[in-house]
């Protein structure tokens, strides 16, 4: 048997006949509707899913068995009945009238095959695999998955994205970036990457992608935010698609708002792709929920880039100390002694449990547990360094309880 000639049919507004109202038709009709086809369904009965489409007016239903002449005016025919003789008759009429017909029951007698198809943005994937539907579906799923996560190079050439995309890369594990974020990263001409962005993703970039290191290392090398803004605008104005890859979420202490404003003032279009924030993901990776029924109904996320006593601090530390909610502290390791002292002085119990997680979601993740009165000395003794997340509150005990229960269940 010769290989099929694959062709993308543009069915918008064209009549497509589907004969049969069972599970095969139920799978094929929605795809035909997505292609804009005018679907006429001929069958004495239909599945509930097809009945819903009929009730919505999406398809026309002829409630009867197939009759000679039903193929008239059709551009494409699907013979999906459970009766082989009926399918053969439908295919014969279509063949005589030079209309392509797909027989669901006999691939060898079918003039056309329905491929296993999938879509990612404007990319359509169709696989036939010699008429083996299971094999075709497996290959289709693999290709679609690779397109979605950006592991297949599918950069546009004719219709490239324009402007800047602010992409949240998640808490560190490259698998925690969103599907949309990974797709856009695969389309980039220029990537401006933070120190906390998932570095493993950068190894997957095409060789011609320009990578700009925008790291802000605590007490070390530092690329000013104003310079980052200038780079985004400069490269976008040159017609290059720029991805600003950040750790966590662009708008959670990521200065994404400043970058978006800079682009907006320069007339550069900006797309924002939210990311999984480390404020929630890192405690979760260690098994600690930031809220828990009966323990904490609220949580506060605080950036401690300056100490509590620093005049530049806008944090209401007395209010946080009085709050029964969970405190999630970012950029807090270097100032943990001052934080603990302030919270205790303002009314938090010295016995409040504290967890500090370094390198959250990465293979090097490690955590230490203490209370407010001992956390500073424990952090120093352990040599804990940024990036790390500090969690203050009774939810830490919940996480420890979860660990104990799980340990008891392990045979």
Steps between C-alpha positions, in 0.01 A plus 500: 500500500631844409562760766217751544534853367447723801301817441355762734136555404350844564141406572365835615134514390524182292251214536633187665281189530538273802297179491469328838437641846721284720834544674703538180279785382515649851879525467505636146218755499661746749819509292300570187316779677832648618601511132185700423321223308123500450429154639196295400451192718290209372411235758188354666656569844789694650713503813421751777807707405379529140151574624641802687657629178170453320311685773750786476440524124861415422408218259205399286350160588307285256339246733495200271717240329724578205332547161651519153542867415616605847849564363376766259667834562747366753869579482592219739317193633556294814344153503481420873213251533530158665369337180778402256258472209368850565853640524590330170193650331579849633862470381386375158265796452772744606752337265258521209448870566873565553460595865765395749362249752643368825383152600534443874475121473744414220823694451591306185167579333503863610587767243626726780626458852432724797835574661564529870509877523599763753550874512739731683434866425492521119693174451293199396641148531356204309630141517372198305753223592386266226140504616582383855301745717661409836851539366407823326348640820813417698725675250261795485505536879880494506530770234229720651658467844841599364348803327320604816804479725733655245733202459433504126638806322187655348608860470295699255668635189217675316287617792736544791381630837583864560589704804583370845367209706542514877515131589493360851733201511373357828687420821802324349406156371484541118195273491300762691502765228159535335433345160442847353824627646698217347334552162598866493852422615535272197399793274744753644768685307635649823469369857573730793533261794504554876733317736205308644350403164514124428849470354441158346253656256770724362696197380207418269514833314598494133862602431396825331301626801675787676516440875542801728587433864300742716607349830472697820731319740461604866805705600656416161465560126196710423329608177299812571127483437518809280750321276275194479210723394719659232604158365141381471397810307813511284474141375123515450537817290740310276217256422626223724268301725628537855420267789572637846539177699462541874493273800160455662233740373583828321263699718593352841808698602625453144488866390290392206281806539799730450603314185147506364478875561832559323382304197159669499661845503714394203198363312622139523228232528536283810360157583503385863518128578446436874730260676481274803619716787757357738304652790248218470686235297808464723307439825283254306809320370599445863147383588391815684170665402495878540136476616330220690147472634490581870861618502543791260239675286745749351857532389722799437782512246771748598813614321774562756754663271556750781503431875197580719675801660615641167323832426436379143282212625126543435403174675260519796703273728287566812189403301664182372609408851139530623358307203419131556567432131797336332796720408692409185822699487706546184858632496504454876795272578760775537270689738342210688635607842351850471171356373467252787592767756241743358218246486563387861528858621170589331311209654558174313576207727869400506375140460334572163625229262718604208613315188780614267525331160805550281499421124130414506376256228858427388692177563708691757194602705554483874299628795560579863245537777522724804294755691529877505735496794749259342465544123782753459763280665371192315528678163858606578597152620353335189664747264169570329537736206263666252284419318292389795143537620413556866161388630382621842186358658319196632463354150860386541378253763238378254777422254696314765192299591453407135858380486459286810181338373660425165806353669281271710324377185822402325549123530 
